[in-house]
Coordinates of C-alpha atoms and ligand atoms in Angstrom, one line a residue:
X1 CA -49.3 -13.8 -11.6
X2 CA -47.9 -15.2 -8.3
X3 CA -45.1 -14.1 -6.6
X4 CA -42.8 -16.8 -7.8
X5 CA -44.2 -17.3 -11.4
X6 CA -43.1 -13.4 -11.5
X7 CA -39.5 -14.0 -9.7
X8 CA -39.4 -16.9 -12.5
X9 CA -40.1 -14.5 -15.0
X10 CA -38.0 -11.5 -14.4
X11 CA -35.1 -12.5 -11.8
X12 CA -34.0 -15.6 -12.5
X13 CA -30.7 -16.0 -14.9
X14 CA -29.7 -12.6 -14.7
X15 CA -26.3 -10.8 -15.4
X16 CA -22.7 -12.2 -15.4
X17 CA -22.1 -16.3 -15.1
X18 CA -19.7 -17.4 -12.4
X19 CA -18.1 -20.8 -12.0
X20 CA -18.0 -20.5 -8.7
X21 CA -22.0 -20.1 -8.1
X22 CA -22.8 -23.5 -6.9
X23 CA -26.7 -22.5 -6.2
X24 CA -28.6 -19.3 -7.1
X25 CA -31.8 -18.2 -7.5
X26 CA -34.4 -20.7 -6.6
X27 CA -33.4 -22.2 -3.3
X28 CA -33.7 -21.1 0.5
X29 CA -30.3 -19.4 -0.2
X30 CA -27.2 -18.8 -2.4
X31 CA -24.0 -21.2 -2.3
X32 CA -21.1 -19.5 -3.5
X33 CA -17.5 -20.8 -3.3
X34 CA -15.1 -18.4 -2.0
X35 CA -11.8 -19.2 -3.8
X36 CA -8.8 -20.1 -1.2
X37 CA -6.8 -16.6 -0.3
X38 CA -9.6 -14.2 -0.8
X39 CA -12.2 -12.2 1.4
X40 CA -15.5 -11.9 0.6
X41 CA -16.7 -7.8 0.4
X42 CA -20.7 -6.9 1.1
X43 CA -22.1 -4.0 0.5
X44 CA -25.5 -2.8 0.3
X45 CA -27.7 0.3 -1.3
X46 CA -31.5 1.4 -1.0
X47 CA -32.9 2.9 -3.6
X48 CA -36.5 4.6 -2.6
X49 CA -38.6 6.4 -5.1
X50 CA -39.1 9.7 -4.4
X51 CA -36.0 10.1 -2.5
X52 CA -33.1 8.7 -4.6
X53 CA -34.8 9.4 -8.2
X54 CA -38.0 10.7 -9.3
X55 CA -41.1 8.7 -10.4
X56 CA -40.4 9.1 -14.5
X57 CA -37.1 7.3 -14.7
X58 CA -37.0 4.3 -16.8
X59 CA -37.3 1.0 -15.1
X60 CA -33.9 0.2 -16.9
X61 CA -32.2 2.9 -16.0
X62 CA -33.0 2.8 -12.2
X63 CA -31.2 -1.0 -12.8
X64 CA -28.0 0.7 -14.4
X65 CA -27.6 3.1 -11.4
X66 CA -28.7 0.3 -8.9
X67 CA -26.0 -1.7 -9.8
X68 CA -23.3 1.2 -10.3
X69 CA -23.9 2.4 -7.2
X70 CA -23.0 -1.0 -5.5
X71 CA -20.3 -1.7 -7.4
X72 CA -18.7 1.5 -6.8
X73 CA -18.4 0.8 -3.3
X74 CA -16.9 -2.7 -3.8
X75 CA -14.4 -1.2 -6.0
X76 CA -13.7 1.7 -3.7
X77 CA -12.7 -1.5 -1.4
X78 CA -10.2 -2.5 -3.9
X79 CA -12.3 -5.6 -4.6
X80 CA -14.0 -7.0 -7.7
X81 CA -17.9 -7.2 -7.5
X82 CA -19.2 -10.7 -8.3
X83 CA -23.0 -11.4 -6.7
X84 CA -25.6 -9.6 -5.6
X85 CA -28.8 -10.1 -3.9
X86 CA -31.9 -8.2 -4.9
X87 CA -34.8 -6.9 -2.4
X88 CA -38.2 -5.5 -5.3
X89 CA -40.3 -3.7 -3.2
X90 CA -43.2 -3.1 -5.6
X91 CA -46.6 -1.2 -5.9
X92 CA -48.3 -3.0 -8.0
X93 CA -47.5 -6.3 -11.1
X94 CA -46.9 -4.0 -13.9
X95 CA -45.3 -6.0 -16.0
X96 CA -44.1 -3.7 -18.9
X97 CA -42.1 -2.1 -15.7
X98 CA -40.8 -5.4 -14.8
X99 CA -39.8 -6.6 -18.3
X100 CA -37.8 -3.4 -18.6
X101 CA -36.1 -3.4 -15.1
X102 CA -35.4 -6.7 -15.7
X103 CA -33.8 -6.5 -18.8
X104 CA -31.8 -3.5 -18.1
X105 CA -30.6 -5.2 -14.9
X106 CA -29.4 -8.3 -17.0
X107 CA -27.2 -5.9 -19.4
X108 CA -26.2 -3.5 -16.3
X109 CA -25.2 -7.3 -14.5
X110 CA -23.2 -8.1 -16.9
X111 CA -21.5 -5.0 -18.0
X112 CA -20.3 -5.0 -14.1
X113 CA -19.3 -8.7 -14.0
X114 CA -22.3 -9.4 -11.4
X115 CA -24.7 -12.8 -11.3
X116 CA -27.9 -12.3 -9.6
X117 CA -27.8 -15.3 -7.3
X118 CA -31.3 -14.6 -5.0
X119 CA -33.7 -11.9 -3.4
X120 CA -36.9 -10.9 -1.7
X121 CA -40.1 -9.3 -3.1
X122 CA -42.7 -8.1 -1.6
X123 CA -45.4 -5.5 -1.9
X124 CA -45.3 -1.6 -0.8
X125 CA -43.7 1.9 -2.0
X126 CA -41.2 1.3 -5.2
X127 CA -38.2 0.4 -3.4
X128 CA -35.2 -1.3 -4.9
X129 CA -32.2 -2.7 -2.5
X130 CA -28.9 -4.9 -3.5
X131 CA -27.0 -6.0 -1.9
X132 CA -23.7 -7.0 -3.6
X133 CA -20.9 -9.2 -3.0
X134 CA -17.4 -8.9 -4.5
X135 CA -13.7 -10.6 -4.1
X136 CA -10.7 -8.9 -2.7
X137 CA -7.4 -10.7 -2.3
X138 CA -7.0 -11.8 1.6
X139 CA -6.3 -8.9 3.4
X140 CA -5.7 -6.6 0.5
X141 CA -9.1 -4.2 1.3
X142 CA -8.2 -0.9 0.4
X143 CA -9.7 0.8 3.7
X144 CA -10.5 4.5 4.2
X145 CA -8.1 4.3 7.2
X146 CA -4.2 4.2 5.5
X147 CA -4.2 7.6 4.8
X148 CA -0.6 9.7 6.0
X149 CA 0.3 12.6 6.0
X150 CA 2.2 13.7 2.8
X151 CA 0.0 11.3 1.0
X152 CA -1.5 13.1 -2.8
X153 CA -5.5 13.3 -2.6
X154 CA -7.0 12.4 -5.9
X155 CA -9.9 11.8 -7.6
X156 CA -11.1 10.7 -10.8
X157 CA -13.2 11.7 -13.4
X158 CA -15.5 15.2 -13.2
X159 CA -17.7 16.1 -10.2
X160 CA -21.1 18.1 -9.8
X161 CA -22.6 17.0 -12.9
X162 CA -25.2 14.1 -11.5
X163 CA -26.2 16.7 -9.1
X164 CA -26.2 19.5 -11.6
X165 CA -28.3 17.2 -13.6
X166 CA -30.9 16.7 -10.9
X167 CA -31.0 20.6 -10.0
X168 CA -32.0 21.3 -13.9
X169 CA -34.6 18.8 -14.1
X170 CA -36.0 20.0 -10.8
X171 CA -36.2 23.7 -12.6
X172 CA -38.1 21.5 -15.3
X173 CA -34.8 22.1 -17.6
X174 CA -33.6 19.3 -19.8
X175 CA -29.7 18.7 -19.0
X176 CA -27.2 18.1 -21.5
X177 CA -26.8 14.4 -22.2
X178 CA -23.2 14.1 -20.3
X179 CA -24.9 15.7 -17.3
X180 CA -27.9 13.5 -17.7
X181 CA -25.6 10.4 -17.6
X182 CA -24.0 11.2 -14.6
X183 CA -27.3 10.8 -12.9
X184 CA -28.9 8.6 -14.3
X185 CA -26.2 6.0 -15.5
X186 CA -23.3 6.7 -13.3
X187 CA -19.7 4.9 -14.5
X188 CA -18.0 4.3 -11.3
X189 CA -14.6 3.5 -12.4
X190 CA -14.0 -0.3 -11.3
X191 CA -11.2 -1.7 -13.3
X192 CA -9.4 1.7 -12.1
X193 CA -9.9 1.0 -8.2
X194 CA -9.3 -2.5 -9.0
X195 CA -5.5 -2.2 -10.7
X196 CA -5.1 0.9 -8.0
X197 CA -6.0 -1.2 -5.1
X198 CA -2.1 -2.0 -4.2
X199 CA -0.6 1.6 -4.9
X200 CA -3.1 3.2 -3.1
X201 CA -3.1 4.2 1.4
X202 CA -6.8 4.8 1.1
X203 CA -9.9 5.4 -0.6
X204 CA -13.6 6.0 -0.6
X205 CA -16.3 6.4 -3.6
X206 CA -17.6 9.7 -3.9
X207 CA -21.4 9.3 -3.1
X208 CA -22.3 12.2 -0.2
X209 CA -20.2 14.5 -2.0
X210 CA -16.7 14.9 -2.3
X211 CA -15.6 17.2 0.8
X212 CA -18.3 15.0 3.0
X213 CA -16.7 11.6 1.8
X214 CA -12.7 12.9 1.7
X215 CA -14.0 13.9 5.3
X216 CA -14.7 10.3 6.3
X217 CA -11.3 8.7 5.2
X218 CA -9.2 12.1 7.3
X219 CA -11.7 11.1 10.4
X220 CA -10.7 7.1 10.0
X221 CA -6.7 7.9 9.1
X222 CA -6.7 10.7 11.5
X223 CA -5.1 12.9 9.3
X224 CA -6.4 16.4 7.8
X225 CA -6.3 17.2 3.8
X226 CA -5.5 20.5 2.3
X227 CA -7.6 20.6 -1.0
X228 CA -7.0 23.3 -3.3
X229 CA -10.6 25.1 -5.4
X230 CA -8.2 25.3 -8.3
X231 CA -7.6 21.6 -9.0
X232 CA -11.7 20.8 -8.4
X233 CA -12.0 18.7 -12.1
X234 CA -15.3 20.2 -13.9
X235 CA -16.8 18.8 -17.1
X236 CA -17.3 21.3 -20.0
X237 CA -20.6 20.7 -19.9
X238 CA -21.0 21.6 -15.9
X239 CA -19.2 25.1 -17.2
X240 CA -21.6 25.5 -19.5
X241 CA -24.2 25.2 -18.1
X242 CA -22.7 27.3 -15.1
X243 CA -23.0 24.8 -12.5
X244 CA -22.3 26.1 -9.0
X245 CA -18.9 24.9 -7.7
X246 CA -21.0 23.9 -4.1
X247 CA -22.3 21.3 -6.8
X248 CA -19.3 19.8 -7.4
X249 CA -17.9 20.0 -3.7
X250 CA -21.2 18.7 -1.7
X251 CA -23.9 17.8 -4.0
X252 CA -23.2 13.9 -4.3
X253 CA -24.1 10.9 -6.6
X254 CA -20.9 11.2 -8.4
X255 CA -19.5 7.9 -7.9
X256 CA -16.1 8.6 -8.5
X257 CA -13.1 7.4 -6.8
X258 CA -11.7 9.5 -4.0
X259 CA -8.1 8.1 -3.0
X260 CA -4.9 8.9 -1.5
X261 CA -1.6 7.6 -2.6
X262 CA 1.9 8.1 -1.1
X263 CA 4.3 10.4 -3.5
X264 CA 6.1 7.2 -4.7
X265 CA 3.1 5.7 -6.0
X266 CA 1.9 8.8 -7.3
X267 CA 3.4 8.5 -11.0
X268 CA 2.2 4.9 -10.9
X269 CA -1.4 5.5 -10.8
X270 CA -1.0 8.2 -13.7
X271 CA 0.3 5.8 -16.0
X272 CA -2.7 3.3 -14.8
X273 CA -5.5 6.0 -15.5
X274 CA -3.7 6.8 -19.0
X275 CA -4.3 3.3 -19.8
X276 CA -7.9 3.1 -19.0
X277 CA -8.1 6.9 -20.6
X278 CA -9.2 7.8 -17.2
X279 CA -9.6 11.5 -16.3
X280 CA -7.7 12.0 -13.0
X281 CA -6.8 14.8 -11.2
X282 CA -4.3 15.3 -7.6
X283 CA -6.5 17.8 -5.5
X284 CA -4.7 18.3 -2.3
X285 CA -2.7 16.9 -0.1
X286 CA -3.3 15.0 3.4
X287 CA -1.4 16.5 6.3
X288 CA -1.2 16.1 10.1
X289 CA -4.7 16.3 11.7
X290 CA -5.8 19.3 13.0
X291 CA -8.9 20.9 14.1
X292 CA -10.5 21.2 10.4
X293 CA -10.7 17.5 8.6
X294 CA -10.6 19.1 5.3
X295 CA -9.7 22.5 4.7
X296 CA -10.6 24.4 1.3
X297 CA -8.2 26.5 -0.3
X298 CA -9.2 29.4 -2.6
X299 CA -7.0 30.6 -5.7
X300 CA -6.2 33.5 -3.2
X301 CA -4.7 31.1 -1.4
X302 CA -6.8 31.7 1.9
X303 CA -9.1 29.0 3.0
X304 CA -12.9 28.7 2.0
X305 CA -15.5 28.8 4.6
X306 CA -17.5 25.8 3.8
X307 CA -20.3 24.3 5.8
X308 CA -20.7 21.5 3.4
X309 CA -22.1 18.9 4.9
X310 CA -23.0 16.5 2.0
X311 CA -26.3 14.9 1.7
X312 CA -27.4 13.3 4.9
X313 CA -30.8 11.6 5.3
X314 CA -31.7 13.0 8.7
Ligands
LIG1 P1 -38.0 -17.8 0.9 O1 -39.5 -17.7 1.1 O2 -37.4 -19.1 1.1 O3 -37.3 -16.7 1.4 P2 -38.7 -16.7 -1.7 O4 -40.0 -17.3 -2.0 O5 -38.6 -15.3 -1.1 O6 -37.8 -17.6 -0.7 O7 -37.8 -16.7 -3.0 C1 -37.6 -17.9 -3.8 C2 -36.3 -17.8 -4.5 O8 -36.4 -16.7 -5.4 C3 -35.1 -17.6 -3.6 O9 -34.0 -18.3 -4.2 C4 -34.9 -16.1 -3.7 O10 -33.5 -15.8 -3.4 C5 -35.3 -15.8 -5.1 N1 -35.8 -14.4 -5.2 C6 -36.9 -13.9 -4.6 N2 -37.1 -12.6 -5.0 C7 -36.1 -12.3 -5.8 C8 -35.7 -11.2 -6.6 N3 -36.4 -10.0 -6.5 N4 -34.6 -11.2 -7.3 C9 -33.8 -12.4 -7.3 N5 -34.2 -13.5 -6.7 C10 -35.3 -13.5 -6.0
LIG2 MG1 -37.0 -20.3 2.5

């Protein structure tokens, strides 16, 4: 099959529809209209075999987390993820890979509200990169610089279980299914960020791991954050299976939301996650900086040495 009888096959008409897609798939480029008084937000993530997930996951899971993971960062913006743009790096045509990939990315597309609008493909190691563009009203991008001091730290959901998940499977145990999820079909909470956007000073989407990324937005504020072991929000499942707290603090991949908010916004985006039955938890507080960025506190009150770095590719 040729290279475009294949991007005909598998990549064209995929995910969400938008009116304002004037061209997509098939011409030199993508012509999108930008509605009057918003910005446009781009993001993109690689996916490489080998590094990001191992050579057995299914083609239509890889799609699932390929999108998440993009639209996790949009949302962390405060934005709302419309297009994307899809580089295939493949081995070989194996088409009951590609008819499964492709399939899952339609669903994951449109789950997320995201129309596949163009793309590259070429021929090497399995490599998958999008690159996805979302909406955020003019000037409204939630940046991981507002953060002040007396601000609440929060985050949502339960951390540690995608990278419990991957620790199991690399001890060739099967994870329970909640854990599994977490890896291999992350639910980065969008419509959360999205209604949070205007209530909150800052934010960032847990990916490196949670004292790595809360480290970024005290760098970009210049602030520090006090965040207290006790509040750290676990899954039973991570308990059960007696996941290591480091898991939770530095093992990334959980695409949560890591935010601050100032207190009189703080009962606000409580009532907001009890909506959208929304697990979310205040873990600290951001202070004046000082010579830690984030400082760990124990149930002993004393601070936690930590030398956790998060995951960093070099
Ligand atoms: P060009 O050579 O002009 O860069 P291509 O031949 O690479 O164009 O692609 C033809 C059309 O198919 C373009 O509209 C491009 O965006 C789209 N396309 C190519 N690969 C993909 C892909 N993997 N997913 C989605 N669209 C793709
Ligand atoms: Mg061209």
């Amino acid at each position: 099959m040729s290279e475009f009888s294949l991007i005909d096959q598998y990549c064209r008409n995929l995910g969400f529809k938008h009116d304002e897609t004037r061209i997509g798939v098939g011409d030199d480029g993508a012509v999108l209209d930008i509605p009057n008084g918003t910005q446009l937000v781009v993001s993109v993530d690689t996916m490489v075999e080998g590094v990001h997930f191992l050579a057995n996951v299914a083609p239509a899971k890889l799609a699932h987390k390929l999108i998440a993971v993009n639209v996790s960062d949009i949302g962390a913006m405060g934005g709302k993820a419309k297009w994307a743009t899809l580089a295939l790096t493949l081995p070989e045509q194996n088409h009951s890979w590609l008819k499964d990939f492709s399939s899952g990315l339609d669903a994951a597309a449109k789950y997320f509200g995201v129309e596949l609008v163009g793309g590259d493909t070429t021929r090497g190691p399995l490599t998958l990169s999008l690159q996805v563009m979302g909406l955020v009203e003019a000037g409204k991008a939630l940046l991981r610089s507002g953060a002040r001091s007396g601000d609440a730290v929060l985050v949502t959901g339960s951390l540690g279980d995608a990278a419990l998940a991957l620790s199991l499977l690399k001890q060739n145990i099967i994870p329970a299914e909640k854990l599994l999820n977490a890896l291999e079909q992350p639910q980065p909470p969008i419509e959360f960020a999205y209604r949070c956007a205007h209530l909150a000073s800052a934010a960032i989407d847990v990916s490196d791991g949670l004292l790595a990324d809360l480290a970024h937005v005290a760098m970009a504020s210049q602030v520090s954050m006090a965040i207290g072991m006790k509040f750290i929000p676990f899954s039973e499942e991570f308990l059960a299976a007696a996941g290591k707290p480091d898991l939770a603090l530095s093992g990334g991949d959980d695409y949560q939301l890591a935010f601050t908010v100032s207190p009189e916004n703080l009962d606000e985006v409580f009532v907001v996650a009890k909506q959208l039955n929304i697990r979310l938890s205040q873990i600290g507080k951001v202070t004046n900086k000082h010579s830690e960025l984030v400082s760990l506190f124990g149930n002993d009150g004393k601070i936690i040495d930590q030398d956790a770095e998060g995951y960093d590719h070099f």
